[in-house]
Tab-separated table of C-alpha atoms in Angstrom:
chain	number	residue	atom	x	y	z
P	532	MET	CA	1.418	0.654	-29.970
P	533	THR	CA	0.199	3.202	-32.527
P	534	THR	CA	1.547	6.756	-32.809
P	535	GLU	CA	-1.702	8.059	-31.344
P	536	SER	CA	-1.548	5.702	-28.352
P	537	VAL	CA	2.117	6.618	-27.750
P	538	MET	CA	1.128	10.290	-27.636
P	539	GLU	CA	-1.744	9.504	-25.294
P	540	ALA	CA	0.604	7.556	-23.016
P	541	GLN	CA	3.079	10.446	-22.964
P	542	ALA	CA	0.337	12.916	-22.111
P	543	ARG	CA	-0.930	10.633	-19.357
P	544	THR	CA	2.571	10.350	-17.901
P	545	GLU	CA	3.017	14.129	-17.973
P	546	ARG	CA	-0.306	14.646	-16.178
P	547	PHE	CA	0.729	12.079	-13.594
P	548	ALA	CA	4.068	13.839	-13.005
P	549	ASP	CA	2.222	17.134	-12.465
P	550	LEU	CA	0.526	15.662	-9.376
P	551	PHE	CA	3.759	15.580	-7.376
P	552	ALA	CA	4.964	18.459	-5.234
P	553	HIS	CA	8.678	17.598	-5.558
P	554	ARG	CA	11.071	14.686	-5.928
P	555	ARG	CA	12.840	14.953	-2.549
P	556	TRP	CA	12.100	11.436	-1.419
P	557	ILE	CA	14.613	10.160	1.135
P	558	ARG	CA	16.162	6.697	1.179
P	559	ARG	CA	16.828	5.355	4.660
P	560	SER	CA	18.733	2.212	5.595
P	561	GLN	CA	17.464	1.762	9.164
P	562	PRO	CA	15.769	-0.147	10.651
P	563	PHE	CA	15.423	-1.725	7.196
P	564	PRO	CA	15.716	-0.088	3.755
P	565	HIS	CA	12.778	2.185	3.010
P	566	VAL	CA	11.875	5.455	1.335
P	567	TYR	CA	10.219	8.306	3.224
P	568	ALA	CA	8.598	11.369	1.676
P	569	ARG	CA	6.732	14.444	2.928
P	570	ASP	CA	4.425	16.681	0.863
P	571	VAL	CA	4.069	13.979	-1.773
P	572	PHE	CA	1.285	15.495	-3.883
P	573	VAL	CA	0.602	19.104	-4.808
P	574	PRO	CA	-1.816	20.719	-2.315
P	575	GLY	CA	-4.779	20.864	-4.682
P	576	PHE	CA	-4.653	17.172	-5.530
P	577	TYR	CA	-4.040	16.140	-1.927
P	578	GLN	CA	-7.130	18.141	-0.909
P	579	ARG	CA	-9.166	16.372	-3.610
P	580	MET	CA	-8.171	13.014	-2.142
P	581	THR	CA	-9.177	13.967	1.396
P	582	ASP	CA	-12.451	15.460	0.146
P	583	ASP	CA	-13.209	12.362	-1.927
P	584	LEU	CA	-12.490	10.069	1.018
P	585	ALA	CA	-14.763	12.108	3.278
P	586	GLN	CA	-17.534	12.012	0.670
P	587	VAL	CA	-17.263	8.244	0.208
P	588	ARG	CA	-17.408	7.716	3.965
P	589	ARG	CA	-20.429	10.026	4.221
P	590	ASP	CA	-22.365	8.854	1.167
P	591	ARG	CA	-21.344	5.197	0.830
P	592	PRO	CA	-20.636	3.904	4.347
P	593	GLU	CA	-21.665	0.396	3.268
P	594	LEU	CA	-18.380	0.111	1.350
P	595	PHE	CA	-16.370	0.147	4.585
P	596	GLY	CA	-15.819	-3.130	6.379
P	597	GLN	CA	-13.483	-4.603	8.955
P	598	VAL	CA	-10.077	-5.184	7.368
P	599	ALA	CA	-9.409	-8.393	9.329
P	600	THR	CA	-10.972	-10.164	12.296
P	601	ASN	CA	-7.963	-9.417	14.530
P	602	TYR	CA	-7.262	-5.912	13.241
P	603	SER	CA	-8.738	-2.666	14.564
P	604	ALA	CA	-9.216	-0.866	11.230
P	605	ASP	CA	-12.138	-0.710	8.878
P	606	GLY	CA	-11.434	-0.044	5.239
P	607	VAL	CA	-12.568	0.319	1.661
P	608	ALA	CA	-10.774	-1.387	-1.218
P	609	LEU	CA	-9.100	0.638	-3.955
P	610	ALA	CA	-11.318	-1.227	-6.423
P	611	GLU	CA	-14.290	0.644	-4.923
P	612	LEU	CA	-12.605	4.034	-5.355
P	613	ARG	CA	-11.925	4.007	-9.090
P	614	ASP	CA	-14.329	6.935	-9.612
P	615	THR	CA	-12.395	9.151	-7.171
P	616	SER	CA	-8.980	10.833	-7.112
P	617	LEU	CA	-7.770	7.966	-4.893
P	618	ALA	CA	-7.728	5.878	-8.068
P	619	VAL	CA	-4.224	7.268	-8.584
P	620	PHE	CA	-3.003	4.463	-6.296
P	621	ALA	CA	-4.458	1.887	-8.695
P	622	SER	CA	-2.969	3.451	-11.831
P	623	ARG	CA	-0.277	1.898	-13.996
P	624	GLU	CA	1.806	5.052	-13.614
P	625	TRP	CA	1.809	4.733	-9.808
P	626	HIS	CA	2.482	0.984	-10.041
P	627	ASP	CA	5.509	1.591	-12.250
P	628	LEU	CA	6.799	4.441	-10.076
P	629	VAL	CA	6.588	2.350	-6.908
P	630	ALA	CA	8.198	-0.693	-8.515
P	631	GLY	CA	10.944	1.418	-10.059
P	632	ILE	CA	11.861	3.111	-6.778
P	633	ALA	CA	12.118	-0.283	-5.076
P	634	GLY	CA	13.990	-1.838	-8.008
P	635	VAL	CA	11.413	-4.580	-8.424
P	636	THR	CA	10.052	-6.220	-11.574
P	637	ALA	CA	6.353	-6.139	-10.797
P	638	THR	CA	3.457	-8.035	-12.368
P	639	GLY	CA	0.918	-5.218	-12.816
P	640	ASP	CA	-1.180	-6.569	-9.918
P	641	VAL	CA	-2.201	-3.994	-7.309
P	642	GLU	CA	-3.772	-4.774	-3.955
P	643	GLY	CA	-4.786	-2.193	-1.390
P	644	SER	CA	-7.365	-0.192	0.503
P	645	VAL	CA	-7.903	2.889	2.643
P	646	HIS	CA	-7.685	2.032	6.346
P	647	HIS	CA	-9.395	3.935	9.152
P	648	HIS	CA	-8.531	3.441	12.825
P	649	GLY	CA	-10.935	5.052	15.280
P	650	PRO	CA	-9.594	6.762	18.416
P	651	GLY	CA	-8.040	4.436	20.991
P	652	ALA	CA	-7.191	1.666	18.541
P	653	PRO	CA	-4.934	-1.028	20.015
P	654	TYR	CA	-1.369	-1.823	19.019
P	655	GLY	CA	-1.203	-4.199	16.070
P	656	TRP	CA	0.969	-7.270	15.613
P	657	PRO	CA	4.372	-7.276	13.876
P	658	HIS	CA	4.242	-8.663	10.339
P	659	ASN	CA	6.477	-8.449	7.279
P	660	ASP	CA	3.869	-8.440	4.430
P	661	LEU	CA	5.589	-11.307	2.581
P	662	ASN	CA	2.191	-12.766	1.727
P	663	PRO	CA	0.586	-14.241	-1.379
P	664	ALA	CA	-2.339	-12.828	-3.305
P	665	TRP	CA	-4.464	-14.291	-6.089
P	666	PHE	CA	-5.716	-12.218	-9.003
P	667	PRO	CA	-8.322	-13.225	-11.585
P	668	GLY	CA	-7.705	-13.612	-15.276
P	669	ALA	CA	-4.632	-13.288	-17.425
P	670	ALA	CA	-1.639	-11.180	-16.486
P	671	PRO	CA	-2.198	-7.465	-17.190
P	672	GLY	CA	-0.555	-5.866	-20.197
P	673	PRO	CA	2.204	-3.248	-19.959
P	674	ASP	CA	-0.281	-0.366	-19.661
P	675	GLU	CA	-2.764	-2.136	-17.369
P	676	VAL	CA	-3.168	-3.061	-13.740
P	677	ARG	CA	-5.191	-5.877	-12.234
P	678	LEU	CA	-7.074	-5.403	-8.960
P	679	PRO	CA	-8.394	-8.202	-6.751
P	680	ASP	CA	-11.981	-9.344	-7.149
P	681	ASN	CA	-13.113	-11.493	-4.239
P	682	SER	CA	-16.419	-12.175	-5.973
P	683	VAL	CA	-14.453	-14.156	-8.574
P	684	VAL	CA	-11.259	-15.311	-6.829
P	685	ASN	CA	-10.549	-15.140	-3.092
P	686	THR	CA	-7.552	-12.807	-2.841
P	687	LYS	CA	-5.952	-14.496	0.164
P	688	PHE	CA	-6.614	-18.157	-0.566
P	689	GLY	CA	-7.273	-18.414	-4.293
P	690	THR	CA	-10.553	-20.270	-3.871
P	691	ARG	CA	-12.840	-19.986	-6.918
P	692	GLU	CA	-15.300	-21.836	-9.071
P	693	SER	CA	-13.952	-24.670	-11.201
P	694	GLY	CA	-12.493	-23.402	-14.457
P	695	VAL	CA	-11.990	-19.806	-13.312
P	696	PRO	CA	-8.411	-18.735	-14.143
P	697	ALA	CA	-6.302	-17.078	-11.449
P	698	ARG	CA	-2.674	-16.238	-10.819
P	699	GLU	CA	-0.814	-16.426	-7.512
P	700	SER	CA	1.682	-13.632	-6.891
P	701	VAL	CA	3.536	-12.383	-3.801
P	702	ARG	CA	3.618	-8.893	-2.335
P	703	ALA	CA	6.789	-7.149	-3.501
P	704	VAL	CA	6.536	-3.463	-2.534
P	705	ALA	CA	4.483	-1.932	0.273
P	706	VAL	CA	3.299	1.680	0.399
P	707	LEU	CA	1.630	3.469	3.303
P	708	PHE	CA	0.323	6.929	2.444
P	709	TYR	CA	-1.150	9.035	5.249
P	710	LEU	CA	-4.107	11.353	4.696
P	711	GLY	CA	-7.042	12.783	6.590
P	712	ASN	CA	-5.078	13.241	9.832
P	713	PRO	CA	-4.975	17.065	10.077
P	714	GLY	CA	-2.785	18.687	12.695
P	715	TRP	CA	-1.207	15.477	13.987
P	716	GLN	CA	1.290	16.142	16.798
P	717	PRO	CA	3.824	13.926	18.615
P	718	GLY	CA	2.147	12.094	21.472
P	719	GLU	CA	-1.145	11.642	19.624
P	720	GLY	CA	-0.318	8.060	18.597
P	721	GLY	CA	-1.211	6.171	15.456
P	722	GLU	CA	2.326	5.868	14.100
P	723	THR	CA	3.653	2.975	12.040
P	724	ALA	CA	6.305	1.028	13.944
P	725	LEU	CA	9.283	-0.374	12.020
P	726	TYR	CA	11.394	-3.042	13.726
P	727	ASP	CA	15.143	-3.506	13.410
P	728	ASN	CA	14.756	-7.301	13.366
P	729	LEU	CA	12.321	-9.783	14.787
P	730	ALA	CA	13.470	-13.367	15.238
P	731	GLU	CA	11.444	-16.015	17.001
P	732	GLY	CA	12.307	-16.229	20.686
P	733	GLU	CA	14.126	-12.877	20.793
P	734	LYS	CA	13.144	-9.883	22.879
P	735	MET	CA	11.252	-7.076	21.161
P	736	PRO	CA	13.894	-5.135	19.185
P	737	GLU	CA	14.374	-1.408	18.850
P	738	LEU	CA	11.783	0.281	16.676
P	739	THR	CA	11.358	3.407	14.595
P	740	LEU	CA	8.040	5.268	14.639
P	741	ILE	CA	6.774	6.819	11.392
P	742	PRO	CA	4.281	9.615	12.135
P	743	PRO	CA	0.967	9.664	10.231
P	744	LEU	CA	1.570	13.150	8.851
P	745	ASP	CA	-0.810	14.210	6.108
P	746	ASN	CA	0.487	13.850	2.538
P	747	SER	CA	3.478	11.729	3.569
P	748	LEU	CA	4.413	8.149	2.755
P	749	ILE	CA	6.696	5.262	3.491
P	750	LEU	CA	7.625	2.755	0.777
P	751	PHE	CA	9.729	-0.408	0.979
P	752	GLU	CA	10.495	-3.621	-0.833
P	753	VAL	CA	8.832	-6.451	1.064
P	754	THR	CA	11.391	-8.902	2.454
P	755	PRO	CA	11.491	-11.463	5.271
P	756	ARG	CA	12.804	-8.756	7.632
P	757	THR	CA	10.463	-5.814	6.882
P	758	TRP	CA	8.704	-6.170	10.236
P	759	HIS	CA	6.245	-3.389	10.999
P	760	THR	CA	2.862	-2.714	12.571
P	761	PHE	CA	0.296	-0.082	13.515
P	762	ALA	CA	1.492	1.400	16.824
P	763	GLY	CA	-2.005	2.178	18.143
P	764	GLY	CA	-2.842	4.599	20.933
P	765	ASN	CA	-4.252	7.219	18.533
P	766	ILE	CA	-6.337	9.883	20.237
P	767	LYS	CA	-8.017	10.920	16.965
P	768	ASP	CA	-9.106	9.203	13.768
P	769	ARG	CA	-6.141	7.855	11.793
P	770	ASN	CA	-6.376	7.240	8.043
P	771	SER	CA	-3.978	5.809	5.481
P	772	VAL	CA	-3.790	4.151	2.103
P	773	VAL	CA	-2.161	0.724	2.427
P	774	MET	CA	-1.190	-0.928	-0.853
P	775	TRP	CA	1.167	-3.394	-2.533
P	776	VAL	CA	2.488	-4.177	-5.969
P	777	HIS	CA	3.469	-7.786	-6.597
P	778	ARG	CA	6.116	-10.048	-8.089
P	779	THR	CA	5.668	-13.542	-9.472
P	780	LYS	CA	5.667	-16.390	-6.984
P	781	ASP	CA	8.603	-17.998	-8.810
P	782	GLU	CA	10.681	-14.869	-8.351
P	783	ALA	CA	9.736	-14.637	-4.664
P	784	ILE	CA	10.778	-18.258	-4.123
P	785	GLU	CA	14.036	-17.714	-5.991
P	786	ARG	CA	14.745	-14.579	-3.965
P	787	TRP	CA	13.666	-15.629	-0.483
P	788	GLY	CA	12.828	-19.354	-0.546
P	789	GLY	CA	9.341	-20.816	-0.527
P	790	ASP	CA	9.361	-21.349	3.232
P	791	ARG	CA	9.645	-17.595	3.842
P	792	ILE	CA	6.318	-16.783	2.181
P	793	VAL	CA	3.746	-16.242	4.939
P	794	TYR	CA	0.464	-17.926	3.997
P	795	TRP	CA	-2.769	-16.757	5.595
């Protein structure tokens, strides 16, 4: 890296740090290890994100599609938001911050989207996010990130034209950032449910509800026991950024065992 590029990287890092309101992020051990934070971004930048999301929904509604056939949210991929302030979630600085907090060696691959649940959305299904993802091309460099491109490589299944290079990685850190839910109050639904444990054949365990408060987040290393879901029952629109950084498949197998990876 040249002297000029080092200076540019330092300036970029300083600008990134200026986006945060404070560093009082709380580590919690129950029901599984996670980090919780309120007032994540400074008010001006948070407002830019909500304004940008509203503008994209108003001006480019064709970008929003159903997230999954059995899931009540529609969404827009981070790859479609690179010309907005929401691109912060697809930056190398954010990738490195998230991986560092979780203590994970991440690949530079970022997967995610903004999810929108309309009023009255149903309860989701418990899942742990220990899933694979395929990314096109060579591994990103130390200052880059790679986003999925389903037009080249199917993100979930890796299907592609013959000769097209792709890499399989496994979700390593999950982040849920809540925005565009002004004035949320207890009883209005739409929380994220975290489960203490969820073994096959057992009764539903105790759960912790994370409220969808604006400008707050939850972050956790993805493991076989990070069971969570959308708790449903929201009486108003509920919006969030849902994203992951990844680790290599070899590391995931070494850490958890290949049989613990949940294929689609």
